[in-house]
Structure formats: C-alpha cells, structure tokens
PDB file of C-alpha atoms in Angstrom:
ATOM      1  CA  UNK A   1       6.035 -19.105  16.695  1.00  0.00           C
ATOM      2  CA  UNK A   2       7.356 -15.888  17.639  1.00  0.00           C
ATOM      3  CA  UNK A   3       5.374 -12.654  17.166  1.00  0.00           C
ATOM      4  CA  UNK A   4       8.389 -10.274  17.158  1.00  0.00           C
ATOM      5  CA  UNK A   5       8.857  -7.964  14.521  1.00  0.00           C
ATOM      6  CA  UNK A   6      11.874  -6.475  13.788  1.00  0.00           C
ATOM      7  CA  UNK A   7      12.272  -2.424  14.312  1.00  0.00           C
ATOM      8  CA  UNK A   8      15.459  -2.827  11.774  1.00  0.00           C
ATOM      9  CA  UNK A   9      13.505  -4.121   9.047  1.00  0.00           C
ATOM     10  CA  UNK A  10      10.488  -2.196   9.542  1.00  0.00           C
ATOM     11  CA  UNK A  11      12.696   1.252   9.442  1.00  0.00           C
ATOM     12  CA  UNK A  12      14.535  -0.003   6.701  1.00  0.00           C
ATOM     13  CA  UNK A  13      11.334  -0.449   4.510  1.00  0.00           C
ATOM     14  CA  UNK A  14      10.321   3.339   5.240  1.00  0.00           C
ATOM     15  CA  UNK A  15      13.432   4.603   4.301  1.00  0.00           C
ATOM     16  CA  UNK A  16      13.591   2.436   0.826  1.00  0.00           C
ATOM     17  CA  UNK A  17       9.894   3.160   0.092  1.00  0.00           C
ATOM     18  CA  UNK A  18      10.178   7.454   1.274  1.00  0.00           C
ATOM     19  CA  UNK A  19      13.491   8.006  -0.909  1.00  0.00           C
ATOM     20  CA  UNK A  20      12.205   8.808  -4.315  1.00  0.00           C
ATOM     21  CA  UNK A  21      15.119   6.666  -6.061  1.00  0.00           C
ATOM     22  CA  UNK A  22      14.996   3.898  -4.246  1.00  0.00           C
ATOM     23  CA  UNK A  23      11.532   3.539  -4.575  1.00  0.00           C
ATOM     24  CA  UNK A  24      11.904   3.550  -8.273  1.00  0.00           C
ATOM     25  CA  UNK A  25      14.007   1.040  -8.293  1.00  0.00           C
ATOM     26  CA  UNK A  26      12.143  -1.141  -6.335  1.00  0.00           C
ATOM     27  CA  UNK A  27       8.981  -0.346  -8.189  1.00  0.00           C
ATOM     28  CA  UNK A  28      11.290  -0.574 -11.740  1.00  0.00           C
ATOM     29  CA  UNK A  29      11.548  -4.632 -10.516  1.00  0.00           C
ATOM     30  CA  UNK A  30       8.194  -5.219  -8.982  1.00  0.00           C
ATOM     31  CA  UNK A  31       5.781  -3.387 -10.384  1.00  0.00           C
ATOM     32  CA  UNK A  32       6.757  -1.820 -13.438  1.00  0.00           C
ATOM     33  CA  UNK A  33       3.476  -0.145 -14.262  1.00  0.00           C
ATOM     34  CA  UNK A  34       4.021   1.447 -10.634  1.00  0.00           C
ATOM     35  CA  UNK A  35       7.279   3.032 -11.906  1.00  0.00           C
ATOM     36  CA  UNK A  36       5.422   4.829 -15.804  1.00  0.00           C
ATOM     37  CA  UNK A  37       2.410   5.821 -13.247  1.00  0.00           C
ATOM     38  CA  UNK A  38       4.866   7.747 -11.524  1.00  0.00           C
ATOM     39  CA  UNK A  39       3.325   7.329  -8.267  1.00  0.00           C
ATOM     40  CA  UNK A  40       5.498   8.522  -4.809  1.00  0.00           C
ATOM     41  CA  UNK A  41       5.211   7.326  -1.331  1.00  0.00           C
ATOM     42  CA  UNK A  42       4.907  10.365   0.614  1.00  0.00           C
ATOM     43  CA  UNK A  43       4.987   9.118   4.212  1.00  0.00           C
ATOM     44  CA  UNK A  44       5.628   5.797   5.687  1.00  0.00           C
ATOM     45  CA  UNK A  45       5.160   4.951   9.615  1.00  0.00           C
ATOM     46  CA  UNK A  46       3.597   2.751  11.627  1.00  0.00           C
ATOM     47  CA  UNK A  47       0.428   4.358  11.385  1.00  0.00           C
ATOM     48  CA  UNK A  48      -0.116   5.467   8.046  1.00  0.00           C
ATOM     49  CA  UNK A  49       1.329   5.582   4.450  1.00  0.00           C
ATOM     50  CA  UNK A  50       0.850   8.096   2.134  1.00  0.00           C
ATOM     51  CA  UNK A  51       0.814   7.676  -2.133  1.00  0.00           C
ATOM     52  CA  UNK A  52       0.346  10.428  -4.681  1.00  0.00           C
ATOM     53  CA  UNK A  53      -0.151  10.013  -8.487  1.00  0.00           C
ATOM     54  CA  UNK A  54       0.271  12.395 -11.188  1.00  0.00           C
ATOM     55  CA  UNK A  55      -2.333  13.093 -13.802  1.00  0.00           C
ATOM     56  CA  UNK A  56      -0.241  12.818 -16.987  1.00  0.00           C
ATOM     57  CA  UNK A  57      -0.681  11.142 -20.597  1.00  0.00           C
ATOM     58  CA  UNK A  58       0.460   8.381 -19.632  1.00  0.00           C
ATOM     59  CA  UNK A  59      -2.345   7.753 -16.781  1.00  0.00           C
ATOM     60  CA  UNK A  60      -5.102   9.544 -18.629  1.00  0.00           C
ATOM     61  CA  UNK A  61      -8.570   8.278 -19.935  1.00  0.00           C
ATOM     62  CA  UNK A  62     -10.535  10.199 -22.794  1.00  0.00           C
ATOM     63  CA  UNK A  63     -12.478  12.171 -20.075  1.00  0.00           C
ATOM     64  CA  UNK A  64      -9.771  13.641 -19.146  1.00  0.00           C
ATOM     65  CA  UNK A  65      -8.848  12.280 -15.924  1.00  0.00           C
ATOM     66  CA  UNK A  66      -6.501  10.070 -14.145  1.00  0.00           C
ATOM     67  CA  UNK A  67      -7.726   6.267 -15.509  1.00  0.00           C
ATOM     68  CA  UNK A  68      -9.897   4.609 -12.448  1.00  0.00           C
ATOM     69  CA  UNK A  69      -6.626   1.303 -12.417  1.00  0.00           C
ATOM     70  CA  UNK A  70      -4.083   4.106 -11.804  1.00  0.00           C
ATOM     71  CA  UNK A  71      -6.279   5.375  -8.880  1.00  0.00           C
ATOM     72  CA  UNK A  72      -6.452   2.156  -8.237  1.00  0.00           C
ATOM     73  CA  UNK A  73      -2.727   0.983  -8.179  1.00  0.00           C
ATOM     74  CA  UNK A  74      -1.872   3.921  -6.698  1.00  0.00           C
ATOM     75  CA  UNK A  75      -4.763   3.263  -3.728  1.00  0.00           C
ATOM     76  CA  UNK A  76      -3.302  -0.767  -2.946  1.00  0.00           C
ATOM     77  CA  UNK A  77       0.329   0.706  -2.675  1.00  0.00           C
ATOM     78  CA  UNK A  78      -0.555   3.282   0.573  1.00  0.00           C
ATOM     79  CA  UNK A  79      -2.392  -0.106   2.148  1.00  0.00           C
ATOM     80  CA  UNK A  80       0.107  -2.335   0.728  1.00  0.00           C
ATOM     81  CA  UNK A  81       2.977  -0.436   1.444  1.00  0.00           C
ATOM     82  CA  UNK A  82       1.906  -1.329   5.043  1.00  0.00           C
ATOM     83  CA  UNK A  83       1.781  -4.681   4.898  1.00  0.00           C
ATOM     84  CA  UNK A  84       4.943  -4.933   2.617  1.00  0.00           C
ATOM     85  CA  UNK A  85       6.988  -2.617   5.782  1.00  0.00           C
ATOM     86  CA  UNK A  86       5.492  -5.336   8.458  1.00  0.00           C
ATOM     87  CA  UNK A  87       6.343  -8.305   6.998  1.00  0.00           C
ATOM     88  CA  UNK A  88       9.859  -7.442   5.124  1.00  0.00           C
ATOM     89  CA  UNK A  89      11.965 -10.213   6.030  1.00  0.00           C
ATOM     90  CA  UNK A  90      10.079 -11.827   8.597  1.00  0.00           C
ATOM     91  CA  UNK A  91      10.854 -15.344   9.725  1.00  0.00           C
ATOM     92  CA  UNK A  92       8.895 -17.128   9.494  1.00  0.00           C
ATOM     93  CA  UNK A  93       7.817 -15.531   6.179  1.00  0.00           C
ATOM     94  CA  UNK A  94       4.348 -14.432   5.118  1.00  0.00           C
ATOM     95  CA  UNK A  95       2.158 -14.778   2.508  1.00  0.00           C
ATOM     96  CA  UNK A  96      -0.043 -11.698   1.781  1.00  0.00           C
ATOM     97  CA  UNK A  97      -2.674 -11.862  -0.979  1.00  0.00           C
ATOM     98  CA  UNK A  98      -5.608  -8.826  -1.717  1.00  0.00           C
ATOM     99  CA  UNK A  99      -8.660 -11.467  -1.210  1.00  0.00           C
ATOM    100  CA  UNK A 100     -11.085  -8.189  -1.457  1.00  0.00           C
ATOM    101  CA  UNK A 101     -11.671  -4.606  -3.238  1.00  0.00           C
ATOM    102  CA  UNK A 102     -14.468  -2.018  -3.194  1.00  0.00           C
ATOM    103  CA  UNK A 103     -14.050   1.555  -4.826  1.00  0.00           C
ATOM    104  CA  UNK A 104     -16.471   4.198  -4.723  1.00  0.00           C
ATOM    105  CA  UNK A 105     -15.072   7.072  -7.220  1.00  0.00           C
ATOM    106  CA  UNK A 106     -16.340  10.660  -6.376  1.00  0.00           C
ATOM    107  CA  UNK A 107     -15.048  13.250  -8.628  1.00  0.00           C
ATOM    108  CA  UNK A 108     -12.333  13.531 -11.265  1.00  0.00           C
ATOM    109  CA  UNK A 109      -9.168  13.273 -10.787  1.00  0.00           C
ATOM    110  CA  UNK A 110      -7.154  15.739 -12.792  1.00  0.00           C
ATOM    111  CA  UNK A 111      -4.574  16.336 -10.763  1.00  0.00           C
ATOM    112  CA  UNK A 112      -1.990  14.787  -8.271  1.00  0.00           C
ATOM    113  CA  UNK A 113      -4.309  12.602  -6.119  1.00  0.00           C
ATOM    114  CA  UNK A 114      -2.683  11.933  -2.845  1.00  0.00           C
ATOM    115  CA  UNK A 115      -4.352   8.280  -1.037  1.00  0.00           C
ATOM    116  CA  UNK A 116      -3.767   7.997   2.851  1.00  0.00           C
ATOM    117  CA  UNK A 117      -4.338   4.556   4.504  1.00  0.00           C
ATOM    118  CA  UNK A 118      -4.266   5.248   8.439  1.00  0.00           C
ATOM    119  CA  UNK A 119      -4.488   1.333   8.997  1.00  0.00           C
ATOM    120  CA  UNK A 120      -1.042   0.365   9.891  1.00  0.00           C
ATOM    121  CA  UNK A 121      -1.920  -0.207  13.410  1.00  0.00           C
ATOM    122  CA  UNK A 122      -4.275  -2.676  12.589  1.00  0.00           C
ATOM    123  CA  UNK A 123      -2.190  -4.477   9.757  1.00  0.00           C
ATOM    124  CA  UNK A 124       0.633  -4.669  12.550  1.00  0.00           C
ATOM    125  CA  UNK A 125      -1.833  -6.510  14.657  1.00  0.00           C
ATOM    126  CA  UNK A 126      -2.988  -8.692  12.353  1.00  0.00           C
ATOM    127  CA  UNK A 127       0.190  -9.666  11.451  1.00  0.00           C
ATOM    128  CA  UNK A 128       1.642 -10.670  15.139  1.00  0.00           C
ATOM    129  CA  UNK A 129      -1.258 -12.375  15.552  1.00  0.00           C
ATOM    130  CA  UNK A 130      -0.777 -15.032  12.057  1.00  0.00           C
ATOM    131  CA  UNK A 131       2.880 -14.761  13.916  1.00  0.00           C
ATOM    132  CA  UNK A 132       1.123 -16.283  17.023  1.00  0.00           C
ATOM    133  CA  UNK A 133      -1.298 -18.551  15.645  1.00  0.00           C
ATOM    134  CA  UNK A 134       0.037 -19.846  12.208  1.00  0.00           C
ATOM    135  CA  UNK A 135      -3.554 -19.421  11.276  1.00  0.00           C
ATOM    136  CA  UNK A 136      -4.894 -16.620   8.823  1.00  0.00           C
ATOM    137  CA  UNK A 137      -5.934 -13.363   9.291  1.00  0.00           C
ATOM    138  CA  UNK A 138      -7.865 -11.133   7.095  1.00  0.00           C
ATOM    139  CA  UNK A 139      -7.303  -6.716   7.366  1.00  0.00           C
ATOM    140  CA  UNK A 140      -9.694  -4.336   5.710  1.00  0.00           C
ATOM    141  CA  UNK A 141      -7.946  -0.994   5.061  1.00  0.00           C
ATOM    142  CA  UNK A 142      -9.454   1.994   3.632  1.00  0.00           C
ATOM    143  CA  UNK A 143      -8.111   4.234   1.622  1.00  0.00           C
ATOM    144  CA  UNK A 144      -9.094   7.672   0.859  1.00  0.00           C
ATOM    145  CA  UNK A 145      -7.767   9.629  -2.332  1.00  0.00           C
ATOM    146  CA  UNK A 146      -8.355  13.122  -2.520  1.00  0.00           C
ATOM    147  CA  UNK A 147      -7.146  16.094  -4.731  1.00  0.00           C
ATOM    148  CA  UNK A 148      -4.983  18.814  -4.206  1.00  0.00           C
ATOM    149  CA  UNK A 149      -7.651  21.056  -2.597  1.00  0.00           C
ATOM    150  CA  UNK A 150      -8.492  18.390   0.169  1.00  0.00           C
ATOM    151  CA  UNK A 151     -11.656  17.208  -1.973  1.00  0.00           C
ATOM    152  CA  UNK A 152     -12.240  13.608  -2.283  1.00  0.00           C
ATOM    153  CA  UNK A 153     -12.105  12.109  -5.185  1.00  0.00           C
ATOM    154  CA  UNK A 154     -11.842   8.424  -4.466  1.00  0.00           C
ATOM    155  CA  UNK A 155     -12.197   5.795  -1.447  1.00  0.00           C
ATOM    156  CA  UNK A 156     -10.911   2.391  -1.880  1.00  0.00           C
ATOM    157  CA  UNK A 157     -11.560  -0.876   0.749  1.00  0.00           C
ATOM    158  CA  UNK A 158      -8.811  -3.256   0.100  1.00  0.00           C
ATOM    159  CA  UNK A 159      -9.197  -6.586   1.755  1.00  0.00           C
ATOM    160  CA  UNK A 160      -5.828  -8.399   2.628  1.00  0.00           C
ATOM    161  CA  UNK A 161      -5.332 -12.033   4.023  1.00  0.00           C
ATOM    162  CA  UNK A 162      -2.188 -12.425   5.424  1.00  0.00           C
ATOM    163  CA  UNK A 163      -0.790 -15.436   7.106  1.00  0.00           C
ATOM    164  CA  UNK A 164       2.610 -17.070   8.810  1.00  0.00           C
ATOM    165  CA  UNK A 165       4.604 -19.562   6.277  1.00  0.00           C
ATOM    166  CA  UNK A 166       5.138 -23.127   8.279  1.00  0.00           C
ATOM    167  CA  UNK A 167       8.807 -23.859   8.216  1.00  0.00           C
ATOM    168  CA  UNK A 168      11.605 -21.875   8.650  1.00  0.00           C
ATOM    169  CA  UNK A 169      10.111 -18.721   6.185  1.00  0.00           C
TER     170      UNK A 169
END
C-alpha cells in the first residue's frame, strides 16, 4: 500500500470546509443539525482546525446556555474536520469511526464558543501509517472550547479509529 497523501485533496478540503458557503452546503447534506447549529470552521491546516458555535435559540438549554450536544457537535467537527481533510479521496479509502469520547464541561457557554484541535499532525500520522500497514490505528485528539474572553468553557477527548479499506478504496 502506498502511504502518499495527496497535497491536492488535502488543500481542496480546507478551502471547502474555510468558505462559509461551501461549508453549508456540505454540512446542509451531511450533517444537517451541523448546518441549524450554525457552527463555522474558522481555520483549517495541517496542524490545527478551528470551530465556533453560536449561542442562539436554536442551541439553547433552559439554563441558558449553549446545550452540552451542540458543544459537543461542534467539538468532533474541529477533530473531525482533520481526519475528514486527510483522508478525502484517498485510495485506498478509509474508514474512520469515533470509537471514544470524554467531556469535562467548565463554565457556561453563552456565547460564541470557539474549539481548537491542534492534533492534525498526529491524525496525519496515523493515517500514513493504516496507509502502510492495512492494519488499524486509533488517534486521541483533544479539543479545547473556550469563550470569547479566552476562558475555557469545555474540553473534549475524541477517540478515532481509522483504518485503510482492502481493495481498490
């Protein structure tokens, strides 16, 4: 098996998940709760991705607050959107499943709550190496959410197997 990824596809993905439209339309297909959460992808690179979400009615709980599965959603996407920019159109293709989750919430969130995972280094890894081996390989990325005065508010582990489809992807 070949361990290449492509730079094409890779910079493709961080283009379609950074423009605000296009990622609407992608989430509008995939992950339609995504799209009424109205959660952004700030950044997108090789080492990091970065998600906001709004507080609005829509993502409110009675305590006024964003509801802990928006934080949530919004948490997988900045780890996810990793994975999902890695393995876009790979051949052969890969299978990646969340096999793991912790949260730990801090404080409120009743505002826009940005979440940074700084992990893409080590989901790139990861990922040539199921390239390599055909066997399975399992990432834990950590998310941090924090509020628009740099407090934290939430930390998320997200634990993601990943591993190279036999055949021709």
């Amino acid at each position: 098996m070949s361990n290449q990824l492509n730079p094409k596809w890779i910079g493709s993905m961080q283009k379609n998940f950074t423009t605000t439209w296009k990622f609407r339309l992608i989430l509008c297909r995939i992950l339609p709760m995504g799209f009424l959460s109205g959660m952004k992808v700030r950044q997108l690179d090789e080492e990091r991705c970065v998600v906001t979400v709004p507080y609005r009615w829509i993502n409110k709980n009675p305590f006024r607050s964003t509801f802990w599965a928006v934080l949530g959603m919004a948490a997988e996407m900045s780890s996810g959107a990793l994975l999902a920019m890695y393995t876009f159109r790979q051949k052969p293709s890969i299978a990646m499943l969340i096999v793991g989750t912790t949260a730990k919430f801090i404080k409120k969130a009743q505002g826009v709550t940005t979440f940074t995972c700084t992990d893409g280094l080590k989901v790139r890894k990861a990922i040539e190496k199921t390239l390599e081996t055909g066997e399975p390989e399992c990432i834990e990325c950590l998310v941090t959410g924090k509020d628009k005065h740099g407090n934290d508010v939430a930390e998320f582990t997200f634990t993601w197997s990943v591993k190279a489809r036999s055949g021709k992807g």
